[in-house]
Coordinates of C-alpha atoms and ligand atoms in Angstrom, one line a residue:
M1 CA -30.8 28.4 -54.5
I2 CA -30.2 30.7 -50.7
R3 CA -28.8 29.0 -47.7
Q4 CA -30.7 29.7 -45.0
I5 CA -29.6 29.3 -40.4
Q6 CA -30.0 25.4 -40.6
E7 CA -29.0 24.2 -37.6
D8 CA -27.6 20.4 -37.3
T9 CA -29.8 19.2 -34.7
Y10 CA -29.0 15.2 -32.6
R11 CA -31.0 13.2 -35.6
H12 CA -28.8 15.0 -38.6
K13 CA -25.6 14.8 -35.8
G14 CA -27.3 11.1 -35.4
L15 CA -28.0 10.1 -39.3
R16 CA -23.9 11.4 -39.7
R17 CA -22.8 8.5 -37.2
K18 CA -24.7 6.0 -39.8
L19 CA -23.6 8.0 -42.9
I20 CA -19.9 7.1 -41.5
E21 CA -20.6 2.9 -40.5
E22 CA -21.9 3.2 -44.1
I23 CA -18.7 4.8 -45.3
R24 CA -16.8 2.6 -43.6
K25 CA -18.5 -1.0 -44.6
K26 CA -17.1 0.1 -48.2
G27 CA -13.6 0.4 -47.4
I28 CA -12.8 3.7 -45.5
T29 CA -10.3 3.6 -43.2
D30 CA -8.6 6.7 -42.1
E31 CA -9.9 7.4 -39.1
K32 CA -8.4 11.0 -39.7
V33 CA -10.8 11.6 -42.3
L34 CA -13.9 9.5 -41.3
A35 CA -13.7 11.8 -37.5
A36 CA -13.4 15.6 -41.1
I37 CA -16.5 13.7 -42.2
E38 CA -18.8 13.4 -39.0
A39 CA -17.0 16.7 -38.5
I40 CA -19.2 18.7 -41.8
P41 CA -23.0 19.1 -41.4
R42 CA -23.2 18.0 -44.8
H43 CA -26.6 19.0 -44.9
Y44 CA -25.3 23.6 -44.8
F45 CA -23.9 22.8 -48.4
L46 CA -27.5 21.6 -49.6
D47 CA -30.2 23.5 -50.2
P48 CA -33.0 22.5 -47.1
A49 CA -35.0 21.0 -49.4
F50 CA -32.8 17.3 -49.2
D51 CA -31.9 17.9 -45.6
K52 CA -34.1 14.8 -45.1
I53 CA -31.7 13.4 -47.4
A54 CA -28.5 14.5 -46.9
Y55 CA -26.9 11.2 -45.5
E56 CA -27.9 9.5 -48.1
D57 CA -24.5 8.3 -49.6
R58 CA -25.1 10.2 -53.2
A59 CA -24.2 12.9 -55.1
F60 CA -27.4 15.2 -55.3
P61 CA -27.6 19.1 -57.4
I62 CA -25.8 22.4 -56.2
G63 CA -27.1 24.7 -58.6
S64 CA -24.7 25.4 -63.0
G65 CA -25.2 21.9 -63.6
Q66 CA -22.7 20.6 -61.1
T67 CA -22.7 18.1 -57.8
I68 CA -22.2 17.8 -54.7
S69 CA -19.9 14.3 -54.6
Q70 CA -21.0 11.7 -53.0
P71 CA -19.4 10.9 -49.3
Y72 CA -17.7 7.8 -49.6
T73 CA -16.0 9.7 -53.0
V74 CA -14.9 11.7 -51.5
A75 CA -13.3 10.2 -47.9
Y76 CA -11.9 8.0 -50.9
Q77 CA -9.7 10.7 -52.4
T78 CA -9.1 12.1 -48.4
E79 CA -7.9 9.2 -48.1
L80 CA -5.0 8.7 -51.1
L81 CA -4.5 12.3 -50.2
Q82 CA -2.4 11.2 -47.0
V83 CA -3.4 15.3 -45.1
K84 CA -1.5 15.7 -42.9
R85 CA -1.8 19.2 -41.3
L86 CA -0.4 22.6 -42.6
D87 CA -0.8 20.9 -45.6
K88 CA -1.0 23.0 -48.4
V89 CA -3.5 21.4 -50.6
L90 CA -5.0 22.6 -54.5
E91 CA -8.4 21.8 -55.5
I92 CA -9.6 22.2 -57.9
G93 CA -14.2 22.2 -58.8
T94 CA -14.9 23.9 -55.4
G95 CA -18.7 22.9 -55.7
S96 CA -20.4 23.3 -52.8
V97 CA -16.9 23.8 -51.0
Y98 CA -17.9 20.4 -48.8
Q99 CA -15.0 18.7 -50.1
S100 CA -13.2 22.3 -49.0
S101 CA -14.6 21.8 -45.4
V102 CA -13.3 18.3 -45.2
L103 CA -9.7 19.1 -45.9
A104 CA -9.7 22.4 -43.5
E105 CA -11.2 20.0 -40.9
M106 CA -8.3 18.1 -41.5
G107 CA -6.3 21.9 -41.1
A108 CA -4.9 22.0 -44.2
Q109 CA -4.8 25.3 -45.4
V110 CA -6.4 25.5 -49.3
Y111 CA -6.6 26.6 -52.2
T112 CA -9.9 26.0 -54.0
I113 CA -10.9 27.2 -57.6
E114 CA -13.8 26.7 -59.3
R115 CA -14.2 28.1 -63.3
Q116 CA -18.2 28.7 -62.8
K117 CA -19.0 32.1 -61.5
Q118 CA -21.7 31.5 -60.5
L119 CA -21.4 29.1 -58.2
Y120 CA -17.2 31.1 -56.6
D121 CA -19.4 33.9 -56.6
K122 CA -22.1 32.3 -53.8
N123 CA -19.0 31.1 -52.5
L124 CA -17.3 33.8 -51.4
K125 CA -21.1 35.6 -50.2
E126 CA -22.4 32.1 -48.8
Y127 CA -20.1 29.8 -47.2
P128 CA -21.4 28.8 -43.7
F129 CA -17.4 28.5 -42.3
K130 CA -16.0 31.7 -42.9
S131 CA -15.1 32.3 -39.7
K132 CA -13.8 28.9 -38.8
Y133 CA -11.8 28.6 -42.2
K134 CA -10.4 30.8 -42.3
K135 CA -7.4 29.5 -44.0
I136 CA -9.7 28.3 -47.3
K137 CA -8.5 30.9 -50.2
F138 CA -10.7 30.5 -52.8
F139 CA -10.5 31.5 -56.6
Y140 CA -12.6 31.7 -60.3
G141 CA -10.3 30.1 -62.9
D142 CA -9.5 27.1 -65.4
G143 CA -8.0 24.6 -62.6
Y144 CA -6.1 22.9 -66.0
E145 CA -4.0 26.6 -65.4
G146 CA -4.0 26.2 -61.5
L147 CA -2.2 28.2 -59.4
P148 CA 1.3 29.6 -60.2
T149 CA 1.3 32.3 -58.2
F150 CA 1.0 30.3 -55.0
A151 CA 2.5 27.2 -55.9
P152 CA 4.6 24.6 -55.1
F153 CA 1.3 22.6 -53.3
D154 CA 2.1 20.2 -51.1
K155 CA -0.4 18.0 -52.7
I156 CA -3.9 19.0 -55.1
L157 CA -6.5 17.3 -56.0
I158 CA -9.0 17.3 -58.8
T159 CA -12.1 16.5 -58.3
A160 CA -13.8 16.9 -62.0
A161 CA -13.2 14.3 -65.0
A162 CA -10.4 14.7 -65.7
P163 CA -9.1 13.1 -69.6
F164 CA -5.4 13.6 -69.1
I165 CA -2.8 14.7 -66.4
P166 CA -2.7 18.3 -66.8
D167 CA 1.3 19.2 -67.1
A168 CA 0.5 22.7 -65.2
L169 CA -0.8 21.1 -62.1
V170 CA 2.4 18.3 -62.5
D171 CA 5.2 20.6 -62.2
Q172 CA 3.1 23.3 -59.1
L173 CA 3.4 19.9 -57.4
K174 CA 6.0 20.2 -54.4
P175 CA 8.8 17.0 -54.2
N176 CA 6.7 13.9 -53.2
G177 CA 4.2 15.6 -52.8
I178 CA 1.0 14.1 -54.5
L179 CA -2.1 14.6 -56.6
V180 CA -5.2 12.8 -56.7
L181 CA -7.5 12.9 -60.4
P182 CA -10.2 11.1 -61.5
L183 CA -8.9 10.6 -65.4
G184 CA -10.6 8.2 -67.9
N185 CA -13.7 9.7 -70.6
D186 CA -17.2 11.5 -69.8
E187 CA -18.3 7.8 -69.0
V188 CA -16.1 6.1 -66.1
Q189 CA -12.8 7.8 -64.9
T190 CA -10.3 5.6 -63.1
M191 CA -9.4 6.5 -59.0
T192 CA -5.7 8.3 -60.2
R193 CA -2.3 9.2 -57.3
I194 CA 0.4 10.5 -59.0
T195 CA 3.5 11.1 -57.0
K196 CA 6.4 13.7 -58.0
L197 CA 9.3 11.5 -56.8
P198 CA 12.7 13.9 -55.7
N199 CA 14.0 13.6 -58.4
G200 CA 11.7 14.1 -60.9
E201 CA 9.9 11.1 -61.5
L202 CA 5.9 10.3 -61.7
Q203 CA 4.5 7.7 -59.2
T204 CA 1.1 6.3 -60.7
E205 CA -1.0 4.3 -58.5
T206 CA -4.5 3.1 -60.2
F207 CA -8.0 2.1 -57.7
S208 CA -11.3 1.1 -58.2
D209 CA -13.5 4.1 -60.4
F210 CA -16.1 6.2 -60.5
I211 CA -18.4 8.5 -62.0
F212 CA -17.7 12.9 -61.4
V213 CA -18.6 15.8 -63.9
P214 CA -16.3 16.5 -67.0
M215 CA -13.3 19.0 -65.8
L216 CA -13.6 21.5 -68.6
S217 CA -11.0 23.9 -69.8
G218 CA -11.4 28.1 -69.8
K219 CA -13.6 29.8 -67.2
A220 CA -17.4 29.9 -67.2
K221 CA -19.6 33.1 -67.3
Ligands
SAH301 N1 -15.1 19.3 -55.4 C1 -16.9 19.5 -55.3 C2 -17.1 18.9 -56.6 C3 -17.1 19.5 -57.4 S1 -18.0 19.1 -58.8 C4 -17.4 19.9 -53.4 O1 -17.9 19.3 -53.0 O2 -18.8 20.0 -53.3 C5 -17.1 20.0 -59.8 C6 -16.9 21.3 -59.5 O3 -15.5 21.0 -61.2 C7 -17.8 21.2 -60.9 O4 -18.1 22.6 -59.4 C8 -17.3 22.4 -62.1 O5 -18.0 24.2 -61.9 C9 -15.5 22.4 -61.4 N2 -14.6 22.6 -62.6 C10 -14.8 21.3 -64.1 N3 -13.5 22.0 -65.1 C11 -13.0 23.0 -63.7 C12 -12.3 23.3 -63.8 N4 -11.2 23.4 -65.5 N5 -11.4 24.2 -63.7 C13 -12.2 24.5 -62.2 N6 -13.2 24.0 -62.0 C14 -14.0 23.6 -62.7

């Protein structure tokens, strides 16, 4: 899948405005999240064959058996993360870099880890916003380990289905830091928000159910 030079036409922008209205109706209220999704041309992250359907509120394949999340899901997770300008955010599961771009558009300093070498290599080579979002740093590794060298983080976002809360990630959160993850088995996961209180205690809140591709351990070649 080769990313060709694509244009952001009036048609694309119009479809994005419609998409925003659709996810607003589904319950997303954070205007900063909606503005970021409206600003990012999602079709740049997909094979040109998907151009006509890039703004449907659906997940699509991105190669290596992985998917770009549904815009509503991206908005939902981003809203729960309460992203502020200059927040240091660790994302697990770079995938297409769409979610990272939404975070960067909101002013976050993004560190993102991908375990699939092919996706990581492709992102380094072909990421369409290299010059705009210099703050996104790409890593090839196992998200279960996080990035101890760059810790602590204000926020951590897992974009694959986690069977449990990874201890290493909780350790890498700042006091008052927030971890958002889809927690559950292969079939269904419950969106969960963990807040690390200043005394180290964890506060857990649960939200709607979602279906993500699994968070797998170890790196893949
Ligand atoms: N955030 C992505 C969607 C991710 S799909 C986007 O916006 O497009 C989930 C991604 O998590 C896949 O690319 C998968 O390879 C990756 N992944 C799964 N387990 C992982 C792990 N342990 N560490 C890092 N990445 C992982």
